[in-house]
Amino acid sequence: MSNRVVCREASHAGSWYTATGSQLNAQLEGWLSQVQTTKRPARAIIAPHAGYTYCGACAAFAYKQIDPSITRRVFILGPSHHVPLSRCALSPAEVYRTPLYDLRIDQKVYADLWKTGMFERMTLQTDEEEHSIEMQLPYTAKAMESHKDDFAIVPILVGALNESKEQDYGKLLSKYLADPSNLFVISSDFCHWGQRFRYTYYDETQGEIYRSIEHLDKMGMSIIEQLEPISFSNYLKKYRNTICGRHPIGVLLNAVEELKKNGIDMNCSFLNYAQSSQCRNWQDSSVSYAAGALIVH
């Protein structure tokens, strides 16, 4: 039997972001240099997962809040876009490749999660086809580069969980969120608006369509900032906003809820909001992006 290390290739490099390490490094550096450190050290961040030309500048606001000197583990929770999944799944890989440097998976934490019986194992193909985790990897590598040999990642693909499952996974992961040496990266875009997304909610009182989208997103963002999972669920039921990472966000909010019971004080704030384009008529479409950070006091 071979001892070959199972690697997940950077399958979206060359299309969703540049495959050239030096070029990618310069781009990420450029975006990060434009941003202030205001919410450091973040225990969790919410960051978009579109192509970097669309959301790279926005994501920098979240990644700038990471403190690499204390971070030893980066949990990355991304939604499943391509395979139906009713639970959460772990990767079969041991190493995730990026054009900057390779990231290794924390096999001890993976073994502990696997033992709970709550996780499925995704195939390498599913892992490589999915972009929601991969789009966080170059930014994670960049933010952590000063301590690149001192940390590992814990990628978790999050399925279409019902509220009680979001609660279960939140409880399970809360002990990891309580540890200052862990960072949680929650991968999510915000509103996907337009006929191609089958979502065309429009509140005319807000003016142009893109203003209505912004108002809807910012309502959701301020509800996330309240750190109450039930309020976020009610918002999603009421407006059906197409926030693709709603389940990873739901898991985070439930983990926070669990820690609040133990008297741990936290606050969450969004630092940037952007749209891929400004929708003005029914033929248009856009995706929204937001960057947020959770601080534990």
CSV table of C-alpha atoms in Angstrom, one decimal:
chain,number,residue,atom,x,y,z
A,1,MET,CA,0.0,0.0,0.0
A,2,SER,CA,1.4,3.4,-0.9
A,3,ASN,CA,1.9,6.2,1.7
A,4,ARG,CA,1.2,8.9,-0.9
A,5,VAL,CA,-0.3,12.0,0.7
A,6,VAL,CA,-3.9,12.7,-0.6
A,7,CYS,CA,-3.9,16.3,-2.0
A,8,ARG,CA,-6.8,18.4,-3.0
A,9,GLU,CA,-5.6,20.4,-6.1
A,10,ALA,CA,-6.3,24.1,-6.4
A,11,SER,CA,-8.9,23.3,-9.0
A,12,HIS,CA,-10.3,26.9,-9.4
A,13,ALA,CA,-6.8,28.5,-9.8
A,14,GLY,CA,-6.5,29.9,-13.3
A,15,SER,CA,-10.2,30.7,-13.5
A,16,TRP,CA,-11.6,32.1,-10.3
A,17,TYR,CA,-8.2,33.5,-9.2
A,18,THR,CA,-4.8,33.6,-10.7
A,19,ALA,CA,-2.7,30.4,-10.6
A,20,THR,CA,0.6,32.3,-10.5
A,21,GLY,CA,1.8,32.5,-6.9
A,22,SER,CA,3.7,35.8,-7.2
A,23,GLN,CA,0.8,37.5,-9.0
A,24,LEU,CA,-1.7,36.2,-6.4
A,25,ASN,CA,0.5,37.3,-3.6
A,26,ALA,CA,0.7,40.8,-5.0
A,27,GLN,CA,-3.1,41.0,-5.5
A,28,LEU,CA,-3.8,39.8,-2.0
A,29,GLU,CA,-1.2,42.2,-0.6
A,30,GLY,CA,-2.7,45.1,-2.5
A,31,TRP,CA,-6.2,44.4,-1.2
A,32,LEU,CA,-5.1,43.9,2.4
A,33,SER,CA,-3.0,47.1,2.3
A,34,GLN,CA,-6.1,49.2,1.7
A,35,VAL,CA,-7.8,48.0,4.9
A,36,GLN,CA,-7.5,48.9,8.6
A,37,THR,CA,-7.2,46.4,11.4
A,38,THR,CA,-10.2,47.3,13.6
A,39,LYS,CA,-11.6,44.0,15.0
A,40,ARG,CA,-8.5,42.1,15.9
A,41,PRO,CA,-8.0,39.3,16.9
A,42,ALA,CA,-11.2,37.9,15.2
A,43,ARG,CA,-12.3,34.5,16.5
A,44,ALA,CA,-14.5,34.1,13.4
A,45,ILE,CA,-14.9,35.9,10.1
A,46,ILE,CA,-17.5,35.9,7.4
A,47,ALA,CA,-16.1,36.3,3.9
A,48,PRO,CA,-17.4,35.9,0.4
A,49,HIS,CA,-16.4,33.1,-2.0
A,50,ALA,CA,-16.8,34.6,-5.6
A,51,GLY,CA,-14.0,35.1,-8.1
A,52,TYR,CA,-11.4,37.5,-6.6
A,53,THR,CA,-11.9,40.1,-9.3
A,54,TYR,CA,-15.5,40.5,-7.9
A,55,CYS,CA,-14.9,40.0,-4.1
A,56,GLY,CA,-11.2,40.1,-3.4
A,57,ALA,CA,-11.3,43.7,-2.1
A,58,CYS,CA,-14.3,43.0,0.2
A,59,ALA,CA,-12.8,39.8,1.6
A,60,ALA,CA,-9.7,41.7,2.7
A,61,PHE,CA,-11.7,43.5,5.3
A,62,ALA,CA,-12.4,40.2,7.1
A,63,TYR,CA,-8.9,38.7,6.6
A,64,LYS,CA,-7.2,41.8,7.9
A,65,GLN,CA,-8.7,41.0,11.4
A,66,ILE,CA,-6.8,37.7,11.8
A,67,ASP,CA,-4.0,37.5,14.3
A,68,PRO,CA,-1.6,34.8,12.9
A,69,SER,CA,0.5,34.9,16.0
A,70,ILE,CA,-2.2,33.2,18.1
A,71,THR,CA,-4.0,31.2,15.4
A,72,ARG,CA,-3.1,27.5,15.3
A,73,ARG,CA,-6.2,26.1,13.6
A,74,VAL,CA,-8.4,27.5,10.9
A,75,PHE,CA,-11.9,26.0,10.6
A,76,ILE,CA,-13.4,26.7,7.2
A,77,LEU,CA,-17.1,26.2,6.9
A,78,GLY,CA,-18.5,26.4,3.3
A,79,PRO,CA,-21.9,25.6,1.8
A,80,SER,CA,-22.3,22.7,-0.7
A,81,HIS,CA,-23.2,24.1,-4.1
A,82,HIS,CA,-23.1,20.9,-6.2
A,83,VAL,CA,-24.0,17.9,-4.2
A,84,PRO,CA,-27.1,17.4,-2.1
A,85,LEU,CA,-26.0,17.0,1.5
A,86,SER,CA,-28.3,17.0,4.5
A,87,ARG,CA,-25.4,16.9,7.0
A,88,CYS,CA,-21.8,18.1,7.1
A,89,ALA,CA,-18.9,16.4,5.4
A,90,LEU,CA,-15.2,16.1,5.8
A,91,SER,CA,-12.5,15.9,3.1
A,92,PRO,CA,-10.6,12.8,2.2
A,93,ALA,CA,-7.6,14.9,1.6
A,94,GLU,CA,-4.7,15.5,3.9
A,95,VAL,CA,-3.3,18.6,2.1
A,96,TYR,CA,-5.0,21.4,0.3
A,97,ARG,CA,-2.9,23.0,-2.4
A,98,THR,CA,-2.8,26.7,-3.1
A,99,PRO,CA,-0.6,28.7,-5.5
A,100,LEU,CA,1.1,30.3,-2.4
A,101,TYR,CA,1.9,27.2,-0.3
A,102,ASP,CA,0.2,23.9,0.8
A,103,LEU,CA,-2.1,23.9,3.8
A,104,ARG,CA,-2.4,20.7,5.8
A,105,ILE,CA,-5.5,19.4,7.4
A,106,ASP,CA,-5.5,18.9,11.2
A,107,GLN,CA,-6.0,15.1,11.3
A,108,LYS,CA,-6.4,15.0,15.0
A,109,VAL,CA,-9.4,17.3,15.0
A,110,TYR,CA,-10.7,15.5,11.9
A,111,ALA,CA,-10.5,12.2,13.8
A,112,ASP,CA,-12.4,13.7,16.8
A,113,LEU,CA,-15.1,15.1,14.5
A,114,TRP,CA,-15.4,11.8,12.6
A,115,LYS,CA,-15.9,9.9,15.9
A,116,THR,CA,-19.1,11.8,16.6
A,117,GLY,CA,-20.9,10.0,13.8
A,118,MET,CA,-22.3,13.4,12.6
A,119,PHE,CA,-20.1,13.7,9.5
A,120,GLU,CA,-20.1,12.2,6.0
A,121,ARG,CA,-16.9,11.8,3.9
A,122,MET,CA,-17.0,13.7,0.7
A,123,THR,CA,-15.2,12.4,-2.4
A,124,LEU,CA,-12.1,14.1,-3.6
A,125,GLN,CA,-14.1,15.0,-6.8
A,126,THR,CA,-16.8,16.7,-4.8
A,127,ASP,CA,-14.1,18.5,-2.8
A,128,GLU,CA,-12.4,19.7,-5.9
A,129,GLU,CA,-15.6,20.8,-7.7
A,130,GLU,CA,-16.7,22.9,-4.7
A,131,HIS,CA,-15.5,26.5,-4.6
A,132,SER,CA,-16.8,27.7,-1.3
A,133,ILE,CA,-13.9,26.4,0.8
A,134,GLU,CA,-11.2,26.8,-1.9
A,135,MET,CA,-11.9,30.5,-2.3
A,136,GLN,CA,-10.9,31.0,1.4
A,137,LEU,CA,-7.6,29.1,1.0
A,138,PRO,CA,-5.3,31.7,-0.7
A,139,TYR,CA,-6.5,34.4,1.7
A,140,THR,CA,-6.0,32.1,4.7
A,141,ALA,CA,-2.5,31.3,3.4
A,142,LYS,CA,-1.7,34.9,2.9
A,143,ALA,CA,-3.1,36.1,6.3
A,144,MET,CA,-1.2,33.2,8.1
A,145,GLU,CA,2.1,33.4,6.1
A,146,SER,CA,4.2,34.7,9.0
A,147,HIS,CA,3.3,31.5,10.9
A,148,LYS,CA,2.8,29.1,8.0
A,149,ASP,CA,4.4,26.1,9.7
A,150,ASP,CA,2.5,26.6,12.9
A,151,PHE,CA,-1.1,26.0,11.8
A,152,ALA,CA,-3.5,23.5,10.2
A,153,ILE,CA,-6.9,23.8,8.6
A,154,VAL,CA,-10.2,22.0,9.4
A,155,PRO,CA,-12.4,22.2,6.2
A,156,ILE,CA,-16.1,21.4,6.7
A,157,LEU,CA,-18.6,21.2,3.9
A,158,VAL,CA,-22.0,22.2,5.3
A,159,GLY,CA,-25.1,20.7,3.8
A,160,ALA,CA,-28.7,22.0,3.7
A,161,LEU,CA,-29.2,21.7,7.5
A,162,ASN,CA,-32.5,22.1,9.2
A,163,GLU,CA,-32.6,24.4,12.3
A,164,SER,CA,-32.2,21.5,14.8
A,165,LYS,CA,-29.1,20.2,12.9
A,166,GLU,CA,-27.6,23.7,12.8
A,167,GLN,CA,-28.1,23.7,16.6
A,168,ASP,CA,-26.4,20.3,16.9
A,169,TYR,CA,-23.4,21.3,14.8
A,170,GLY,CA,-23.2,24.6,16.6
A,171,LYS,CA,-23.1,22.8,20.0
A,172,LEU,CA,-20.4,20.4,18.7
A,173,LEU,CA,-18.2,23.2,17.3
A,174,SER,CA,-18.7,25.6,20.2
A,175,LYS,CA,-15.8,24.1,22.3
A,176,TYR,CA,-13.5,24.8,19.3
A,177,LEU,CA,-14.9,28.4,19.0
A,178,ALA,CA,-14.2,28.9,22.7
A,179,ASP,CA,-10.4,28.3,22.1
A,180,PRO,CA,-8.5,31.5,21.2
A,181,SER,CA,-6.0,29.4,19.1
A,182,ASN,CA,-8.8,28.6,16.7
A,183,LEU,CA,-10.2,30.8,13.9
A,184,PHE,CA,-13.5,30.1,12.1
A,185,VAL,CA,-13.9,31.2,8.5
A,186,ILE,CA,-17.5,31.3,7.4
A,187,SER,CA,-17.8,31.2,3.6
A,188,SER,CA,-20.8,33.0,2.3
A,189,ASP,CA,-22.0,35.4,-0.4
A,190,PHE,CA,-25.1,37.5,0.2
A,191,CYS,CA,-28.1,38.2,-2.1
A,192,HIS,CA,-28.1,36.5,-5.5
A,193,TRP,CA,-30.6,38.7,-7.4
A,194,GLY,CA,-32.1,38.3,-10.8
A,195,GLN,CA,-34.1,35.9,-13.0
A,196,ARG,CA,-31.1,33.6,-13.4
A,197,PHE,CA,-31.1,33.1,-9.6
A,198,ARG,CA,-35.0,32.9,-9.5
A,199,TYR,CA,-35.0,35.7,-6.9
A,200,THR,CA,-36.4,39.1,-7.7
A,201,TYR,CA,-37.6,40.6,-4.4
A,202,TYR,CA,-37.9,44.3,-4.8
A,203,ASP,CA,-39.0,46.9,-2.3
A,204,GLU,CA,-39.9,50.0,-4.4
A,205,THR,CA,-39.8,52.3,-1.4
A,206,GLN,CA,-36.0,51.9,-1.4
A,207,GLY,CA,-35.6,53.4,-4.9
A,208,GLU,CA,-33.5,51.6,-7.5
A,209,ILE,CA,-33.4,47.7,-7.4
A,210,TYR,CA,-29.8,47.7,-6.2
A,211,ARG,CA,-30.7,49.9,-3.2
A,212,SER,CA,-33.5,47.5,-2.3
A,213,ILE,CA,-31.0,44.6,-2.5
A,214,GLU,CA,-28.6,46.5,-0.2
A,215,HIS,CA,-31.4,47.3,2.2
A,216,LEU,CA,-32.4,43.6,2.3
A,217,ASP,CA,-28.8,42.4,2.8
A,218,LYS,CA,-28.0,45.0,5.5
A,219,MET,CA,-31.2,44.0,7.4
A,220,GLY,CA,-29.8,40.4,7.4
A,221,MET,CA,-26.3,41.6,8.4
A,222,SER,CA,-27.6,43.6,11.3
A,223,ILE,CA,-29.6,40.5,12.4
A,224,ILE,CA,-26.5,38.4,12.2
A,225,GLU,CA,-24.7,41.0,14.3
A,226,GLN,CA,-27.4,40.4,17.1
A,227,LEU,CA,-26.0,36.8,17.3
A,228,GLU,CA,-29.4,35.3,17.7
A,229,PRO,CA,-30.0,32.2,15.5
A,230,ILE,CA,-33.7,32.3,15.7
A,231,SER,CA,-33.9,35.9,14.5
A,232,PHE,CA,-31.7,35.0,11.5
A,233,SER,CA,-33.9,31.9,10.7
A,234,ASN,CA,-37.0,34.1,10.9
A,235,TYR,CA,-35.5,36.7,8.5
A,236,LEU,CA,-34.7,34.0,6.0
A,237,LYS,CA,-38.2,32.6,6.2
A,238,LYS,CA,-39.7,36.0,5.7
A,239,TYR,CA,-37.6,37.3,2.8
A,240,ARG,CA,-36.1,34.1,1.4
A,241,ASN,CA,-32.9,36.1,0.8
A,242,THR,CA,-30.5,34.0,-1.3
A,243,ILE,CA,-27.6,34.0,1.2
A,244,CYS,CA,-25.7,30.9,0.0
A,245,GLY,CA,-23.8,30.4,3.2
A,246,ARG,CA,-26.9,30.7,5.4
A,247,HIS,CA,-26.3,27.2,7.0
A,248,PRO,CA,-22.6,27.9,7.9
A,249,ILE,CA,-23.7,31.2,9.3
A,250,GLY,CA,-26.5,29.3,11.2
A,251,VAL,CA,-24.0,26.9,12.6
A,252,LEU,CA,-21.7,29.8,13.8
A,253,LEU,CA,-24.7,31.6,15.4
A,254,ASN,CA,-25.7,28.4,17.3
A,255,ALA,CA,-22.1,27.9,18.5
A,256,VAL,CA,-22.1,31.5,19.7
A,257,GLU,CA,-25.4,30.9,21.5
A,258,GLU,CA,-23.9,27.9,23.3
A,259,LEU,CA,-21.0,30.0,24.5
A,260,LYS,CA,-23.3,32.8,25.6
A,261,LYS,CA,-24.9,30.4,28.0
A,262,ASN,CA,-21.5,30.0,29.7
A,263,GLY,CA,-21.3,33.8,30.1
A,264,ILE,CA,-18.8,34.4,27.3
A,265,ASP,CA,-19.3,37.9,25.8
A,266,MET,CA,-19.0,38.3,22.1
A,267,ASN,CA,-19.7,40.8,19.4
A,268,CYS,CA,-20.0,40.6,15.6
A,269,SER,CA,-19.8,43.5,13.2
A,270,PHE,CA,-19.7,43.8,9.4
A,271,LEU,CA,-16.9,45.9,8.0
A,272,ASN,CA,-17.6,46.0,4.3
A,273,TYR,CA,-20.4,45.4,1.8
A,274,ALA,CA,-20.2,45.3,-2.0
A,275,GLN,CA,-22.2,44.2,-5.1
A,276,SER,CA,-20.9,42.6,-8.3
A,277,SER,CA,-22.9,45.2,-10.2
A,278,GLN,CA,-25.8,47.6,-9.7
A,279,CYS,CA,-29.2,46.2,-10.8
A,280,ARG,CA,-31.5,48.8,-12.3
A,281,ASN,CA,-34.0,46.6,-14.3
A,282,TRP,CA,-35.5,43.1,-14.4
A,283,GLN,CA,-32.9,41.9,-16.9
A,284,ASP,CA,-30.0,42.6,-14.6
A,285,SER,CA,-28.5,40.3,-12.0
A,286,SER,CA,-25.9,40.7,-9.2
A,287,VAL,CA,-24.3,38.9,-6.2
A,288,SER,CA,-23.7,40.7,-3.0
A,289,TYR,CA,-20.6,40.3,-0.7
A,290,ALA,CA,-20.1,41.1,2.9
A,291,ALA,CA,-17.1,40.9,5.3
A,292,GLY,CA,-17.7,40.5,9.0
A,293,ALA,CA,-15.7,39.7,12.2
A,294,LEU,CA,-16.6,38.1,15.5
A,295,ILE,CA,-14.7,39.2,18.6
A,296,VAL,CA,-14.6,37.4,21.9
A,297,HIS,CA,-14.2,39.6,24.9
